Tab-separated table of C-alpha atoms and ligand atoms in Angstrom:
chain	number	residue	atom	x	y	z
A	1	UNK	CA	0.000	0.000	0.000
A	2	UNK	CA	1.404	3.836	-0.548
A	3	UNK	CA	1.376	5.978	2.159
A	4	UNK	CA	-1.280	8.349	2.603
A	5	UNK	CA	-0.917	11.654	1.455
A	6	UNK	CA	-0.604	13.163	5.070
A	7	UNK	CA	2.954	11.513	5.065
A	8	UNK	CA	3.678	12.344	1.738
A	9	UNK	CA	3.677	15.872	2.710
A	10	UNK	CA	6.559	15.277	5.314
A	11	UNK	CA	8.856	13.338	2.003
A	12	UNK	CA	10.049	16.904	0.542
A	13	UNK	CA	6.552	17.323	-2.168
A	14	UNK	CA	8.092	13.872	-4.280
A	15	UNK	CA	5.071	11.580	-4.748
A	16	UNK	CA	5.029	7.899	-4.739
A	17	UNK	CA	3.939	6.950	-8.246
A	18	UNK	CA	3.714	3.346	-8.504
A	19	UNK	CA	4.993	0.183	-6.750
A	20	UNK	CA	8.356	-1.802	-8.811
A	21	UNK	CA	8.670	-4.131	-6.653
A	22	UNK	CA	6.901	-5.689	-3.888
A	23	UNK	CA	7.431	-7.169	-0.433
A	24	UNK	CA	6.683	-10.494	-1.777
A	25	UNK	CA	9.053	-10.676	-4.751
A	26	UNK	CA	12.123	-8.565	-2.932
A	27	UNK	CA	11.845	-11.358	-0.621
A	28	UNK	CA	12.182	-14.343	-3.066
A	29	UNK	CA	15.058	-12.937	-4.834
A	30	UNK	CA	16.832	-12.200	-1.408
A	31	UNK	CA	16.105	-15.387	-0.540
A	32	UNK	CA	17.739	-17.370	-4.050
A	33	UNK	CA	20.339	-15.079	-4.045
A	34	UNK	CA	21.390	-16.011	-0.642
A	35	UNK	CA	21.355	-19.686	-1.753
A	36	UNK	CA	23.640	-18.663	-4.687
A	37	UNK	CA	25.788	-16.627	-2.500
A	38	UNK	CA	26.338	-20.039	-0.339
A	39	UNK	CA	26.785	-22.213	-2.975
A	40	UNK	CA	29.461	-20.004	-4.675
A	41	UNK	CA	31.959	-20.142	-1.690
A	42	UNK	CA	32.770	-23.077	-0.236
A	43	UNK	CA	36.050	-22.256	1.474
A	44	UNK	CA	37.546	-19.360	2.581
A	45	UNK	CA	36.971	-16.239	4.937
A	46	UNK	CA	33.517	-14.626	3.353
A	47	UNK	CA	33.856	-10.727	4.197
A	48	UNK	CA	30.063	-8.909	2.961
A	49	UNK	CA	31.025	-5.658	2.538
A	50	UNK	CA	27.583	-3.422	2.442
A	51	UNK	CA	28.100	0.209	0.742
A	52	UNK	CA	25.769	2.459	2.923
A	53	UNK	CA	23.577	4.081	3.251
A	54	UNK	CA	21.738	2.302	0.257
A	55	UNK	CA	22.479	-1.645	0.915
A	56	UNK	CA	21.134	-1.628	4.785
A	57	UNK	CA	18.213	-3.291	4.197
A	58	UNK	CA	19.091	-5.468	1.501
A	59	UNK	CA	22.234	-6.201	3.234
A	60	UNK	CA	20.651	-7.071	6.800
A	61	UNK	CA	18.107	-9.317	4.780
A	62	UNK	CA	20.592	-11.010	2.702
A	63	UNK	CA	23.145	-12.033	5.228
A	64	UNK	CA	20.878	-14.158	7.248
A	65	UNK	CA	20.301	-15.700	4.069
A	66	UNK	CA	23.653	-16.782	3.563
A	67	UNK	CA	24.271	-20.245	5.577
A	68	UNK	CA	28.169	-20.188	5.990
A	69	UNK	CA	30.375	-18.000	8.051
A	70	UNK	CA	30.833	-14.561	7.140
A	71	UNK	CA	31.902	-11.558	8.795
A	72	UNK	CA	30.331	-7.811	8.071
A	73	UNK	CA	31.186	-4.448	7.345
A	74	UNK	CA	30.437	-1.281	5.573
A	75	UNK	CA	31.602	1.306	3.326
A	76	UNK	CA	30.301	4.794	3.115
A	77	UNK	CA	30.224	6.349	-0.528
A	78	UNK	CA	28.205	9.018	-2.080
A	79	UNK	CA	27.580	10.544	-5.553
A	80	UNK	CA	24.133	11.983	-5.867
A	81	UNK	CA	23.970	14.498	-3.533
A	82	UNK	CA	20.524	15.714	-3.532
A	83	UNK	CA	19.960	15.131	-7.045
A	84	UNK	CA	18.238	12.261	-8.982
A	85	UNK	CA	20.935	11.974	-12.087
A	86	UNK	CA	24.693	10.654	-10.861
A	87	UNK	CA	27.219	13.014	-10.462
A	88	UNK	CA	30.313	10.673	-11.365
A	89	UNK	CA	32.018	12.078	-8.378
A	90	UNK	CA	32.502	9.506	-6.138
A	91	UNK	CA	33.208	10.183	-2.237
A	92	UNK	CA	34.540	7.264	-0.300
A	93	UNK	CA	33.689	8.588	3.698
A	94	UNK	CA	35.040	6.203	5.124
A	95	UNK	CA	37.659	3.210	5.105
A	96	UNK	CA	36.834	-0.251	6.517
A	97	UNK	CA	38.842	-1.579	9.648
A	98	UNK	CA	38.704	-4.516	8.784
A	99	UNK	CA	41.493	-6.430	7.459
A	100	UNK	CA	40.508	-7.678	3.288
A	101	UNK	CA	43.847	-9.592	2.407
A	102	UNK	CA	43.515	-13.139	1.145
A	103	UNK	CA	39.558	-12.717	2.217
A	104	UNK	CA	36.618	-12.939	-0.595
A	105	UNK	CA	35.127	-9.790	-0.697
A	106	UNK	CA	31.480	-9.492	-1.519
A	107	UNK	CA	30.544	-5.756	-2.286
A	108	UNK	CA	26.887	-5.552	-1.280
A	109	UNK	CA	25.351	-2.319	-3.291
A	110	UNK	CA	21.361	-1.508	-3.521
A	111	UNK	CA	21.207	-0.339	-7.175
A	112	UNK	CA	24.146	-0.141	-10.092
A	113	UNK	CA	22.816	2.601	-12.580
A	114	UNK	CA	26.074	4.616	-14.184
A	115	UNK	CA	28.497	1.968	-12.600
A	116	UNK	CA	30.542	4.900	-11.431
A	117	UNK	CA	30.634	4.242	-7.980
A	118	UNK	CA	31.627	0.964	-8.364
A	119	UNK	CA	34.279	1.193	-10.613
A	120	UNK	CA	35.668	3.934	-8.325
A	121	UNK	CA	35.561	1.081	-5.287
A	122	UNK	CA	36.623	-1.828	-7.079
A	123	UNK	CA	40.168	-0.162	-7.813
A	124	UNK	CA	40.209	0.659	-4.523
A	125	UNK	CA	39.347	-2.537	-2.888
A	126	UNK	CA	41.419	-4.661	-5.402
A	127	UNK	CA	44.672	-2.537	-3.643
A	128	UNK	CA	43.847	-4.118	-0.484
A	129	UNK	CA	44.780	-7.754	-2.337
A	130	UNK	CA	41.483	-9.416	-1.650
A	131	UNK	CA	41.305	-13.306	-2.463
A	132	UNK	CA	38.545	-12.555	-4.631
A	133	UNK	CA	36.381	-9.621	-5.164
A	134	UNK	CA	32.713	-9.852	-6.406
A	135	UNK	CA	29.705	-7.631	-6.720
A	136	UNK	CA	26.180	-8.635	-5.172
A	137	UNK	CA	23.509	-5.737	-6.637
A	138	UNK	CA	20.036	-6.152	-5.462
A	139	UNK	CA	18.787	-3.883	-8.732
A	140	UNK	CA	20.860	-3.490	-11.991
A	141	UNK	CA	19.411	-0.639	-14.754
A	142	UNK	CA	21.860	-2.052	-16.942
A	143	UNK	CA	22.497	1.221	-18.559
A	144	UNK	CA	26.609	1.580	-17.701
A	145	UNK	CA	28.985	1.748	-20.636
A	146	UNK	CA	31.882	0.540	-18.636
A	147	UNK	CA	32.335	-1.755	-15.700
A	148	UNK	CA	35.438	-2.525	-13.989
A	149	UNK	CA	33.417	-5.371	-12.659
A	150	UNK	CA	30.319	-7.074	-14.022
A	151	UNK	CA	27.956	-7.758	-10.845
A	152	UNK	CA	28.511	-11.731	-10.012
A	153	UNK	CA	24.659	-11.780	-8.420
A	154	UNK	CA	22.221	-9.656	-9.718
A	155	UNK	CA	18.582	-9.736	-7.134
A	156	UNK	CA	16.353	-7.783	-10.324
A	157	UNK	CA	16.820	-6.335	-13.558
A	158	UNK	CA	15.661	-2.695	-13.074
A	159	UNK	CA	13.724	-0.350	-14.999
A	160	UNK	CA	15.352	3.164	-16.455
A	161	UNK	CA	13.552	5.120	-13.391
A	162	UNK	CA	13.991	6.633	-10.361
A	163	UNK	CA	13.468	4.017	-7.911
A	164	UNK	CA	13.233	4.586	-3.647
A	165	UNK	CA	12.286	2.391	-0.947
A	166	UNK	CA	14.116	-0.745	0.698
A	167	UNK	CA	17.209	1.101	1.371
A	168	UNK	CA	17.298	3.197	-1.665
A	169	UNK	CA	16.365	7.179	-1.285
A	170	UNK	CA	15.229	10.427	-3.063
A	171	UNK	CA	17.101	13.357	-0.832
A	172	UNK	CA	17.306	10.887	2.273
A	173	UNK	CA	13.584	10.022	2.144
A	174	UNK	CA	11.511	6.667	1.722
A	175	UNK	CA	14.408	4.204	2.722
A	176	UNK	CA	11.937	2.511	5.296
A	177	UNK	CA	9.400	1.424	2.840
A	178	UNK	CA	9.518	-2.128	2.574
A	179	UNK	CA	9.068	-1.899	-1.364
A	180	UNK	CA	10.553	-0.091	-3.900
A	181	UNK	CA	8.413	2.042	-6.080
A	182	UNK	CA	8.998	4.643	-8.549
A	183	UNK	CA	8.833	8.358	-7.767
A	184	UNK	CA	6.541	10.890	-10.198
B	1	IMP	P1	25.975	4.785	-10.058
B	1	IMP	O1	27.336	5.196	-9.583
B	1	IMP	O2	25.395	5.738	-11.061
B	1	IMP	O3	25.889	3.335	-10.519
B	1	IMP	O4	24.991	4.972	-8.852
B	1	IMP	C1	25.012	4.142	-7.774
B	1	IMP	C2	24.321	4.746	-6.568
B	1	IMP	O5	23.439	5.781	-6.929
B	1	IMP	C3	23.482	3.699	-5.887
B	1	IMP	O6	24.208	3.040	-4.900
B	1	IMP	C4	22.346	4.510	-5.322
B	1	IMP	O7	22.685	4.989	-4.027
B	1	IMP	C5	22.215	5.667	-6.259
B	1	IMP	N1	21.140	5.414	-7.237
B	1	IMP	C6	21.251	5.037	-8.527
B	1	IMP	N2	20.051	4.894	-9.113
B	1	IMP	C7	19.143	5.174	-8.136
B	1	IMP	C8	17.707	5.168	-8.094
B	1	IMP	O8	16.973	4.878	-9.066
B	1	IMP	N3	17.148	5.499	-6.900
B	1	IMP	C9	17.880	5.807	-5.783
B	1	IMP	N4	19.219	5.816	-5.783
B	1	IMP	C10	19.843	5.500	-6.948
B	2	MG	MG1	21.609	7.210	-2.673
């Protein structure tokens, strides 16, 4: 269900226009891709690395669908400011503690639209001389001319829109819904 238009009013005038994705079906593909996740690393130290603020939900959904040890952490990178179109300048606030030698590295992001900000963090992260780096998206516009690194597990194929909810955000509103839906 949207939200009424009393809490619209308090989301900075952007309107809800139609649900993407539901509760139901975010759920299923969190659920197989967890199962994928599992099946694709059978040894090794598993280190899920969630980009903020945009992964938190998918991230805290997927891990405890993951049934092997792992450890957690996040990364902090921005590039669209307030804006709804990527600026292609990535920020990286802040560094992991956490050691990433000889570890796989699963890079946990909510949406991959330019591929910018990933290809900005791969070359990063491949410095650190992971054991093996891959990419977990929960959306994918597939609209990037270039990637460093083609996403290894892809949740759904996205449409060309401006999608919030489930993590994702217009101006730091509607991460809480528990879809995703498409602004007007
Ligand atoms: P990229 O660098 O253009 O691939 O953008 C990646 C980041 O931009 C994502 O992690 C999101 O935070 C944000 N982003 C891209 N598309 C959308 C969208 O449709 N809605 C909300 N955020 C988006
Ligand atoms: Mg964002």
């Amino acid at each position: 269900m949207l939200p009424s238009t009393a809490q619209l009013k308090q989301t900075g005038g952007r309107e809800l226009k139609r649900i993407v994705f539901d509760e139901e079906t975010i759920a299923e593909r969190v659920q197989a891709l967890g199962r994928e996740i599992t099946a694709a690393y059978p040894d090794g130290d598993l280190l899920v690395l969630g980009l903020l603020k945009g992964s938190f939900i998918f991230l805290s959904d997927l891990v405890r669908r993951i049934d092997r040890p792992l450890q957690v952490d996040f990364l902090v990178a921005s590039s669209y400011g307030e804006g709804t179109v990527s600026s292609g300048k990535v920020r990286l606030v802040y560094d992991p503690e956490t050691e990433l030698a000889g570890k796989h590295i699963l890079l946990v992001e909510d949406i991959i639209d330019t591929g910018k900000t990933l290809n900005k963090l791969v070359g990063l992260l491949r410095q650190r001389r992971p054991r093996s780096l891959e990419i977990c998206a929960l959306l994918h516009k597939h609209v990037a001319d270039h990637l460093e690194l083609e996403a290894k597990f892809v949740g759904l194929d996205a449409p060309t829109l401006f999608l919030v909810g489930y993590g994702l955000d217009h101006a730091e509103n509607f991460r809480h819904l528990p879809y995703i839906a498409s602004l007007t």
